[in-house]
Amino acid sequence: QVQLVESGGGLVQAGGSLRLSCAASGRVFSIKAMAWYRQAPGKQRELVAGTTSGGSTNYADSVKGRFTISRDNAKNTVYLQMNSLKPEDTAVYYCNLIVRTTTWYDDDYWGQGTQVTVSS
């Protein structure tokens, strides 16, 4: 019943910024936890940034100080602000949300992915 739609990816020059969005639609009561992953060609998917339902936030060492994960609960939307982008940030980025869909049930959903390409 929940669909995640990602947007905001594109081509950007090294040093530039992008903000990725992940909008949850459907039967969404609340977002309990959120994360952004990325997968570059020939590499395994890695966790970029994530939060827990307890409120803790973690970032991959490679993006600390440059990326920020946030959300707008009123819009059921999660964001990844990416600053000082580097060519090695080039990847398909996926949002992953744990969503409360009923008063008693949480479920795990993935976005379709959005391409981020950083040119040198």
mmCIF file of N, CA and C in Angstrom:
data_model
loop_
_atom_site.group_PDB
_atom_site.id
_atom_site.type_symbol
_atom_site.label_atom_id
_atom_site.label_comp_id
_atom_site.label_asym_id
_atom_site.label_seq_id
_atom_site.Cartn_x
_atom_site.Cartn_y
_atom_site.Cartn_z
ATOM 1 N N GLN A 1 0.812 -1.220 0.000
ATOM 2 C CA GLN A 1 0.000 0.000 0.000
ATOM 3 C C GLN A 1 0.840 1.263 0.000
ATOM 4 N N VAL A 2 2.127 1.135 0.250
ATOM 5 C CA VAL A 2 3.018 2.284 0.307
ATOM 6 C C VAL A 2 3.948 2.253 -0.897
ATOM 7 N N GLN A 3 4.091 3.388 -1.521
ATOM 8 C CA GLN A 3 5.007 3.550 -2.630
ATOM 9 C C GLN A 3 5.978 4.677 -2.319
ATOM 10 N N LEU A 4 7.249 4.449 -2.591
ATOM 11 C CA LEU A 4 8.269 5.468 -2.420
ATOM 12 C C LEU A 4 8.705 5.952 -3.789
ATOM 13 N N VAL A 5 8.661 7.253 -3.990
ATOM 14 C CA VAL A 5 9.055 7.859 -5.249
ATOM 15 C C VAL A 5 10.239 8.766 -4.992
ATOM 16 N N GLU A 6 11.352 8.454 -5.632
ATOM 17 C CA GLU A 6 12.565 9.230 -5.463
ATOM 18 C C GLU A 6 12.711 10.251 -6.576
ATOM 19 N N SER A 7 13.335 11.355 -6.249
ATOM 20 C CA SER A 7 13.611 12.388 -7.223
ATOM 21 C C SER A 7 14.814 13.192 -6.760
ATOM 22 N N GLY A 8 15.327 14.020 -7.648
ATOM 23 C CA GLY A 8 16.406 14.922 -7.299
ATOM 24 C C GLY A 8 17.768 14.542 -7.820
ATOM 25 N N GLY A 9 17.893 13.364 -8.384
ATOM 26 C CA GLY A 9 19.168 12.968 -8.939
ATOM 27 C C GLY A 9 19.453 13.683 -10.239
ATOM 28 N N GLY A 10 20.662 13.519 -10.708
ATOM 29 C CA GLY A 10 21.056 14.148 -11.951
ATOM 30 C C GLY A 10 22.552 14.225 -12.090
ATOM 31 N N LEU A 11 22.972 15.042 -13.020
ATOM 32 C CA LEU A 11 24.381 15.257 -13.302
ATOM 33 C C LEU A 11 24.821 16.565 -12.670
ATOM 34 N N VAL A 12 25.901 16.508 -11.928
ATOM 35 C CA VAL A 12 26.404 17.690 -11.259
ATOM 36 C C VAL A 12 27.926 17.677 -11.303
ATOM 37 N N GLN A 13 28.496 18.851 -11.310
ATOM 38 C CA GLN A 13 29.943 18.981 -11.306
ATOM 39 C C GLN A 13 30.491 18.739 -9.909
ATOM 40 N N ALA A 14 31.692 18.202 -9.843
ATOM 41 C CA ALA A 14 32.343 18.007 -8.554
ATOM 42 C C ALA A 14 32.355 19.306 -7.760
ATOM 43 N N GLY A 15 32.045 19.184 -6.482
ATOM 44 C CA GLY A 15 31.936 20.343 -5.624
ATOM 45 C C GLY A 15 30.531 20.897 -5.514
ATOM 46 N N GLY A 16 29.646 20.441 -6.365
ATOM 47 C CA GLY A 16 28.284 20.908 -6.355
ATOM 48 C C GLY A 16 27.427 20.184 -5.340
ATOM 49 N N SER A 17 26.134 20.490 -5.381
ATOM 50 C CA SER A 17 25.199 19.943 -4.408
ATOM 51 C C SER A 17 23.951 19.420 -5.094
ATOM 52 N N LEU A 18 23.338 18.444 -4.473
ATOM 53 C CA LEU A 18 22.046 17.928 -4.874
ATOM 54 C C LEU A 18 21.259 17.585 -3.624
ATOM 55 N N ARG A 19 19.950 17.636 -3.734
ATOM 56 C CA ARG A 19 19.095 17.162 -2.670
ATOM 57 C C ARG A 19 18.160 16.107 -3.225
ATOM 58 N N LEU A 20 18.288 14.913 -2.703
ATOM 59 C CA LEU A 20 17.419 13.823 -3.090
ATOM 60 C C LEU A 20 16.184 13.808 -2.206
ATOM 61 N N SER A 21 15.061 13.463 -2.807
ATOM 62 C CA SER A 21 13.809 13.362 -2.084
ATOM 63 C C SER A 21 13.244 11.966 -2.232
ATOM 64 N N CYS A 22 12.571 11.524 -1.210
ATOM 65 C CA CYS A 22 11.909 10.235 -1.214
ATOM 66 C C CYS A 22 10.547 10.437 -0.583
ATOM 67 N N ALA A 23 9.529 10.468 -1.405
ATOM 68 C CA ALA A 23 8.178 10.747 -0.949
ATOM 69 C C ALA A 23 7.394 9.451 -0.813
ATOM 70 N N ALA A 24 6.853 9.240 0.354
ATOM 71 C CA ALA A 24 6.040 8.062 0.621
ATOM 72 C C ALA A 24 4.569 8.404 0.440
ATOM 73 N N SER A 25 3.885 7.592 -0.326
ATOM 74 C CA SER A 25 2.462 7.788 -0.544
ATOM 75 C C SER A 25 1.718 6.506 -0.237
ATOM 76 N N GLY A 26 0.431 6.649 -0.045
ATOM 77 C CA GLY A 26 -0.386 5.506 0.305
ATOM 78 C C GLY A 26 -0.735 5.518 1.775
ATOM 79 N N ARG A 27 -0.815 4.334 2.314
ATOM 80 C CA ARG A 27 -1.221 4.194 3.705
ATOM 81 C C ARG A 27 -0.021 4.411 4.615
ATOM 82 N N VAL A 28 0.268 5.668 4.902
ATOM 83 C CA VAL A 28 1.405 6.039 5.727
ATOM 84 C C VAL A 28 0.899 6.749 6.970
ATOM 85 N N PHE A 29 1.102 6.125 8.095
ATOM 86 C CA PHE A 29 0.786 6.767 9.355
ATOM 87 C C PHE A 29 1.970 7.595 9.845
ATOM 88 N N SER A 30 3.164 7.032 9.728
ATOM 89 C CA SER A 30 4.366 7.730 10.127
ATOM 90 C C SER A 30 5.577 6.984 9.590
ATOM 91 N N ILE A 31 6.690 7.692 9.528
ATOM 92 C CA ILE A 31 7.963 7.097 9.160
ATOM 93 C C ILE A 31 8.715 6.799 10.445
ATOM 94 N N LYS A 32 9.028 5.548 10.650
ATOM 95 C CA LYS A 32 9.662 5.122 11.887
ATOM 96 C C LYS A 32 11.184 5.172 11.815
ATOM 97 N N ALA A 33 11.716 4.876 10.653
ATOM 98 C CA ALA A 33 13.157 4.918 10.453
ATOM 99 C C ALA A 33 13.413 5.135 8.976
ATOM 100 N N MET A 34 14.590 5.628 8.655
ATOM 101 C CA MET A 34 14.889 5.950 7.278
ATOM 102 C C MET A 34 16.364 5.750 6.992
ATOM 103 N N ALA A 35 16.655 5.500 5.739
ATOM 104 C CA ALA A 35 18.035 5.313 5.331
ATOM 105 C C ALA A 35 18.173 5.593 3.845
ATOM 106 N N TRP A 36 19.367 5.958 3.466
ATOM 107 C CA TRP A 36 19.745 6.079 2.072
ATOM 108 C C TRP A 36 20.910 5.130 1.804
ATOM 109 N N TYR A 37 20.786 4.385 0.735
ATOM 110 C CA TYR A 37 21.833 3.510 0.255
ATOM 111 C C TYR A 37 22.258 3.963 -1.133
ATOM 112 N N ARG A 38 23.412 3.498 -1.544
ATOM 113 C CA ARG A 38 23.837 3.750 -2.913
ATOM 114 C C ARG A 38 24.579 2.539 -3.451
ATOM 115 N N GLN A 39 24.543 2.417 -4.754
ATOM 116 C CA GLN A 39 25.220 1.320 -5.418
ATOM 117 C C GLN A 39 25.858 1.838 -6.703
ATOM 118 N N ALA A 40 27.156 1.757 -6.751
ATOM 119 C CA ALA A 40 27.902 2.136 -7.934
ATOM 120 C C ALA A 40 28.089 0.918 -8.830
ATOM 121 N N PRO A 41 28.319 1.135 -10.124
ATOM 122 C CA PRO A 41 28.507 0.002 -11.029
ATOM 123 C C PRO A 41 29.627 -0.925 -10.566
ATOM 124 N N GLY A 42 29.333 -2.203 -10.520
ATOM 125 C CA GLY A 42 30.317 -3.184 -10.127
ATOM 126 C C GLY A 42 30.581 -3.273 -8.644
ATOM 127 N N LYS A 43 29.848 -2.516 -7.843
ATOM 128 C CA LYS A 43 30.056 -2.517 -6.405
ATOM 129 C C LYS A 43 28.773 -2.914 -5.688
ATOM 130 N N GLN A 44 28.935 -3.359 -4.468
ATOM 131 C CA GLN A 44 27.774 -3.734 -3.678
ATOM 132 C C GLN A 44 27.103 -2.498 -3.095
ATOM 133 N N ARG A 45 25.851 -2.659 -2.764
ATOM 134 C CA ARG A 45 25.107 -1.572 -2.169
ATOM 135 C C ARG A 45 25.644 -1.263 -0.775
ATOM 136 N N GLU A 46 25.775 0.017 -0.482
ATOM 137 C CA GLU A 46 26.300 0.428 0.808
ATOM 138 C C GLU A 46 25.367 1.426 1.468
ATOM 139 N N LEU A 47 25.366 1.403 2.773
ATOM 140 C CA LEU A 47 24.590 2.355 3.544
ATOM 141 C C LEU A 47 25.301 3.700 3.546
ATOM 142 N N VAL A 48 24.574 4.737 3.173
ATOM 143 C CA VAL A 48 25.113 6.093 3.155
ATOM 144 C C VAL A 48 24.758 6.834 4.430
ATOM 145 N N ALA A 49 23.504 6.796 4.799
ATOM 146 C CA ALA A 49 23.025 7.494 5.977
ATOM 147 C C ALA A 49 21.762 6.817 6.459
ATOM 148 N N GLY A 50 21.566 6.800 7.757
ATOM 149 C CA GLY A 50 20.372 6.180 8.282
ATOM 150 C C GLY A 50 20.046 6.640 9.681
ATOM 151 N N THR A 51 18.795 6.469 10.033
ATOM 152 C CA THR A 51 18.323 6.761 11.376
ATOM 153 C C THR A 51 17.591 5.549 11.915
ATOM 154 N N THR A 52 17.441 5.514 13.202
ATOM 155 C CA THR A 52 16.657 4.486 13.855
ATOM 156 C C THR A 52 15.414 5.116 14.450
ATOM 157 N N SER A 53 14.483 4.258 14.835
ATOM 158 C CA SER A 53 13.282 4.763 15.488
ATOM 159 C C SER A 53 13.606 5.429 16.818
ATOM 160 N N GLY A 54 14.757 5.100 17.377
ATOM 161 C CA GLY A 54 15.189 5.724 18.612
ATOM 162 C C GLY A 54 15.810 7.092 18.433
ATOM 163 N N GLY A 55 16.016 7.499 17.187
ATOM 164 C CA GLY A 55 16.495 8.843 16.924
ATOM 165 C C GLY A 55 17.973 8.975 16.629
ATOM 166 N N SER A 56 18.715 7.893 16.656
ATOM 167 C CA SER A 56 20.135 7.981 16.351
ATOM 168 C C SER A 56 20.352 8.052 14.845
ATOM 169 N N THR A 57 21.423 8.710 14.447
ATOM 170 C CA THR A 57 21.750 8.906 13.043
ATOM 171 C C THR A 57 23.185 8.481 12.791
ATOM 172 N N ASN A 58 23.396 7.799 11.687
ATOM 173 C CA ASN A 58 24.726 7.356 11.314
ATOM 174 C C ASN A 58 24.989 7.660 9.853
ATOM 175 N N TYR A 59 26.230 7.977 9.555
ATOM 176 C CA TYR A 59 26.668 8.251 8.198
ATOM 177 C C TYR A 59 27.882 7.407 7.873
ATOM 178 N N ALA A 60 27.976 7.036 6.616
ATOM 179 C CA ALA A 60 29.193 6.403 6.157
ATOM 180 C C ALA A 60 30.357 7.372 6.303
ATOM 181 N N ASP A 61 31.519 6.837 6.626
ATOM 182 C CA ASP A 61 32.680 7.701 6.811
ATOM 183 C C ASP A 61 32.960 8.552 5.574
ATOM 184 N N SER A 62 32.686 8.011 4.417
ATOM 185 C CA SER A 62 32.993 8.710 3.184
ATOM 186 C C SER A 62 32.132 9.940 2.944
ATOM 187 N N VAL A 63 31.013 10.058 3.651
ATOM 188 C CA VAL A 63 30.108 11.185 3.422
ATOM 189 C C VAL A 63 29.938 12.070 4.640
ATOM 190 N N LYS A 64 30.540 11.716 5.748
ATOM 191 C CA LYS A 64 30.398 12.522 6.955
ATOM 192 C C LYS A 64 30.874 13.948 6.710
ATOM 193 N N GLY A 65 30.075 14.881 7.175
ATOM 194 C CA GLY A 65 30.385 16.281 6.984
ATOM 195 C C GLY A 65 29.912 16.852 5.675
ATOM 196 N N ARG A 66 29.469 15.999 4.762
ATOM 197 C CA ARG A 66 29.009 16.451 3.454
ATOM 198 C C ARG A 66 27.531 16.170 3.208
ATOM 199 N N PHE A 67 27.034 15.060 3.728
ATOM 200 C CA PHE A 67 25.654 14.646 3.497
ATOM 201 C C PHE A 67 24.855 14.791 4.778
ATOM 202 N N THR A 68 23.575 15.091 4.621
ATOM 203 C CA THR A 68 22.671 15.193 5.753
ATOM 204 C C THR A 68 21.354 14.526 5.415
ATOM 205 N N ILE A 69 20.913 13.635 6.274
ATOM 206 C CA ILE A 69 19.623 12.992 6.104
ATOM 207 C C ILE A 69 18.604 13.721 6.973
ATOM 208 N N SER A 70 17.422 13.916 6.442
ATOM 209 C CA SER A 70 16.370 14.612 7.176
ATOM 210 C C SER A 70 15.017 14.164 6.653
ATOM 211 N N ARG A 71 13.981 14.638 7.295
ATOM 212 C CA ARG A 71 12.644 14.305 6.834
ATOM 213 C C ARG A 71 11.665 15.411 7.187
ATOM 214 N N ASP A 72 10.580 15.429 6.438
ATOM 215 C CA ASP A 72 9.465 16.317 6.689
ATOM 216 C C ASP A 72 8.267 15.416 6.959
ATOM 217 N N ASN A 73 7.923 15.279 8.208
ATOM 218 C CA ASN A 73 6.858 14.362 8.571
ATOM 219 C C ASN A 73 5.506 14.780 7.986
ATOM 220 N N ALA A 74 5.275 16.072 7.867
ATOM 221 C CA ALA A 74 4.015 16.538 7.315
ATOM 222 C C ALA A 74 3.845 16.114 5.868
ATOM 223 N N LYS A 75 4.947 15.980 5.148
ATOM 224 C CA LYS A 75 4.907 15.586 3.745
ATOM 225 C C LYS A 75 5.230 14.117 3.530
ATOM 226 N N ASN A 76 5.535 13.402 4.593
ATOM 227 C CA ASN A 76 5.979 12.011 4.489
ATOM 228 C C ASN A 76 7.119 11.878 3.482
ATOM 229 N N THR A 77 8.063 12.771 3.592
ATOM 230 C CA THR A 77 9.166 12.829 2.647
ATOM 231 C C THR A 77 10.494 12.840 3.389
ATOM 232 N N VAL A 78 11.424 12.071 2.865
ATOM 233 C CA VAL A 78 12.771 11.979 3.395
ATOM 234 C C VAL A 78 13.728 12.617 2.400
ATOM 235 N N TYR A 79 14.756 13.263 2.913
ATOM 236 C CA TYR A 79 15.704 13.974 2.067
ATOM 237 C C TYR A 79 17.126 13.516 2.351
ATOM 238 N N LEU A 80 17.939 13.639 1.342
ATOM 239 C CA LEU A 80 19.374 13.501 1.502
ATOM 240 C C LEU A 80 20.018 14.715 0.841
ATOM 241 N N GLN A 81 20.509 15.620 1.658
ATOM 242 C CA GLN A 81 21.229 16.779 1.157
ATOM 243 C C GLN A 81 22.680 16.387 0.954
ATOM 244 N N MET A 82 23.165 16.560 -0.251
ATOM 245 C CA MET A 82 24.511 16.159 -0.611
ATOM 246 C C MET A 82 25.283 17.388 -1.061
ATOM 247 N N ASN A 83 26.295 17.732 -0.306
ATOM 248 C CA ASN A 83 27.139 18.873 -0.610
ATOM 249 C C ASN A 83 28.555 18.403 -0.916
ATOM 250 N N SER A 84 29.308 19.283 -1.539
ATOM 251 C CA SER A 84 30.706 18.992 -1.868
ATOM 252 C C SER A 84 30.845 17.640 -2.545
ATOM 253 N N LEU A 85 30.034 17.424 -3.551
ATOM 254 C CA LEU A 85 30.000 16.130 -4.216
ATOM 255 C C LEU A 85 31.312 15.820 -4.921
ATOM 256 N N LYS A 86 31.638 14.549 -4.902
ATOM 257 C CA LYS A 86 32.855 14.042 -5.510
ATOM 258 C C LYS A 86 32.500 13.012 -6.571
ATOM 259 N N PRO A 87 33.365 12.804 -7.541
ATOM 260 C CA PRO A 87 33.083 11.773 -8.545
ATOM 261 C C PRO A 87 32.811 10.404 -7.939
ATOM 262 N N GLU A 88 33.455 10.085 -6.836
ATOM 263 C CA GLU A 88 33.227 8.800 -6.212
ATOM 264 C C GLU A 88 31.849 8.673 -5.566
ATOM 265 N N ASP A 89 31.098 9.758 -5.505
ATOM 266 C CA ASP A 89 29.715 9.695 -5.044
ATOM 267 C C ASP A 89 28.769 9.214 -6.135
ATOM 268 N N THR A 90 29.258 9.074 -7.346
ATOM 269 C CA THR A 90 28.426 8.626 -8.449
ATOM 270 C C THR A 90 27.876 7.236 -8.166
ATOM 271 N N ALA A 91 26.566 7.113 -8.218
ATOM 272 C CA ALA A 91 25.905 5.852 -7.911
ATOM 273 C C ALA A 91 24.410 6.027 -8.111
ATOM 274 N N VAL A 92 23.703 4.919 -8.042
ATOM 275 C CA VAL A 92 22.260 4.959 -7.915
ATOM 276 C C VAL A 92 21.936 4.988 -6.430
ATOM 277 N N TYR A 93 21.138 5.941 -6.032
ATOM 278 C CA TYR A 93 20.791 6.120 -4.635
ATOM 279 C C TYR A 93 19.377 5.621 -4.385
ATOM 280 N N TYR A 94 19.227 4.868 -3.322
ATOM 281 C CA TYR A 94 17.955 4.269 -2.958
ATOM 282 C C TYR A 94 17.553 4.704 -1.555
ATOM 283 N N CYS A 95 16.312 5.091 -1.394
ATOM 284 C CA CYS A 95 15.817 5.327 -0.055
ATOM 285 C C CYS A 95 15.175 4.054 0.481
ATOM 286 N N ASN A 96 15.239 3.902 1.766
ATOM 287 C CA ASN A 96 14.713 2.735 2.455
ATOM 288 C C ASN A 96 14.044 3.228 3.724
ATOM 289 N N LEU A 97 12.744 3.010 3.813
ATOM 290 C CA LEU A 97 11.985 3.505 4.940
ATOM 291 C C LEU A 97 11.275 2.377 5.657
ATOM 292 N N ILE A 98 11.262 2.478 6.957
ATOM 293 C CA ILE A 98 10.363 1.667 7.766
ATOM 294 C C ILE A 98 9.164 2.546 8.067
ATOM 295 N N VAL A 99 8.013 2.125 7.580
ATOM 296 C CA VAL A 99 6.812 2.941 7.613
ATOM 297 C C VAL A 99 5.762 2.268 8.471
ATOM 298 N N ARG A 100 5.146 3.043 9.339
ATOM 299 C CA ARG A 100 3.997 2.551 10.073
ATOM 300 C C ARG A 100 2.788 2.700 9.186
ATOM 301 N N THR A 101 2.225 1.574 8.772
ATOM 302 C CA THR A 101 1.104 1.578 7.843
ATOM 303 C C THR A 101 -0.235 1.391 8.534
ATOM 304 N N THR A 102 -0.229 0.872 9.722
ATOM 305 C CA THR A 102 -1.406 0.775 10.566
ATOM 306 C C THR A 102 -0.989 1.138 11.978
ATOM 307 N N THR A 103 -1.951 1.146 12.868
ATOM 308 C CA THR A 103 -1.629 1.475 14.248
ATOM 309 C C THR A 103 -0.791 0.410 14.928
ATOM 310 N N TRP A 104 -0.641 -0.762 14.292
ATOM 311 C CA TRP A 104 0.073 -1.851 14.928
ATOM 312 C C TRP A 104 1.182 -2.454 14.065
ATOM 313 N N TYR A 105 1.395 -1.949 12.860
ATOM 314 C CA TYR A 105 2.270 -2.637 11.923
ATOM 315 C C TYR A 105 3.234 -1.686 11.231
ATOM 316 N N ASP A 106 4.512 -2.074 11.229
ATOM 317 C CA ASP A 106 5.548 -1.382 10.478
ATOM 318 C C ASP A 106 6.033 -2.285 9.353
ATOM 319 N N ASP A 107 6.401 -1.672 8.236
ATOM 320 C CA ASP A 107 6.934 -2.444 7.130
ATOM 321 C C ASP A 107 8.069 -1.681 6.455
ATOM 322 N N ASP A 108 8.853 -2.415 5.705
ATOM 323 C CA ASP A 108 10.082 -1.923 5.095
ATOM 324 C C ASP A 108 9.846 -1.712 3.599
ATOM 325 N N TYR A 109 10.169 -0.510 3.096
ATOM 326 C CA TYR A 109 9.937 -0.180 1.694
ATOM 327 C C TYR A 109 11.178 0.434 1.079
ATOM 328 N N TRP A 110 11.306 0.224 -0.225
ATOM 329 C CA TRP A 110 12.432 0.743 -0.994
ATOM 330 C C TRP A 110 11.945 1.619 -2.131
ATOM 331 N N GLY A 111 12.682 2.685 -2.390
ATOM 332 C CA GLY A 111 12.434 3.506 -3.559
ATOM 333 C C GLY A 111 12.989 2.858 -4.809
ATOM 334 N N GLN A 112 12.659 3.452 -5.948
ATOM 335 C CA GLN A 112 13.062 2.870 -7.229
ATOM 336 C C GLN A 112 14.503 3.191 -7.599
ATOM 337 N N GLY A 113 15.117 4.094 -6.894
ATOM 338 C CA GLY A 113 16.477 4.496 -7.182
ATOM 339 C C GLY A 113 16.528 5.734 -8.055
ATOM 340 N N THR A 114 17.506 6.565 -7.805
ATOM 341 C CA THR A 114 17.727 7.746 -8.628
ATOM 342 C C THR A 114 19.223 7.885 -8.883
ATOM 343 N N GLN A 115 19.565 8.170 -10.118
ATOM 344 C CA GLN A 115 20.962 8.227 -10.531
ATOM 345 C C GLN A 115 21.577 9.569 -10.151
ATOM 346 N N VAL A 116 22.725 9.500 -9.518
ATOM 347 C CA VAL A 116 23.538 10.674 -9.237
ATOM 348 C C VAL A 116 24.866 10.488 -9.945
ATOM 349 N N THR A 117 25.201 11.422 -10.799
ATOM 350 C CA THR A 117 26.458 11.375 -11.524
ATOM 351 C C THR A 117 27.220 12.660 -11.256
ATOM 352 N N VAL A 118 28.431 12.519 -10.773
ATOM 353 C CA VAL A 118 29.273 13.657 -10.443
ATOM 354 C C VAL A 118 30.453 13.656 -11.395
ATOM 355 N N SER A 119 30.564 14.696 -12.165
ATOM 356 C CA SER A 119 31.646 14.808 -13.128
ATOM 357 C C SER A 119 32.839 15.513 -12.503
ATOM 358 N N SER A 120 34.012 15.170 -12.987
ATOM 359 C CA SER A 120 35.230 15.797 -12.490
ATOM 360 C C SER A 120 35.568 17.052 -13.266
#
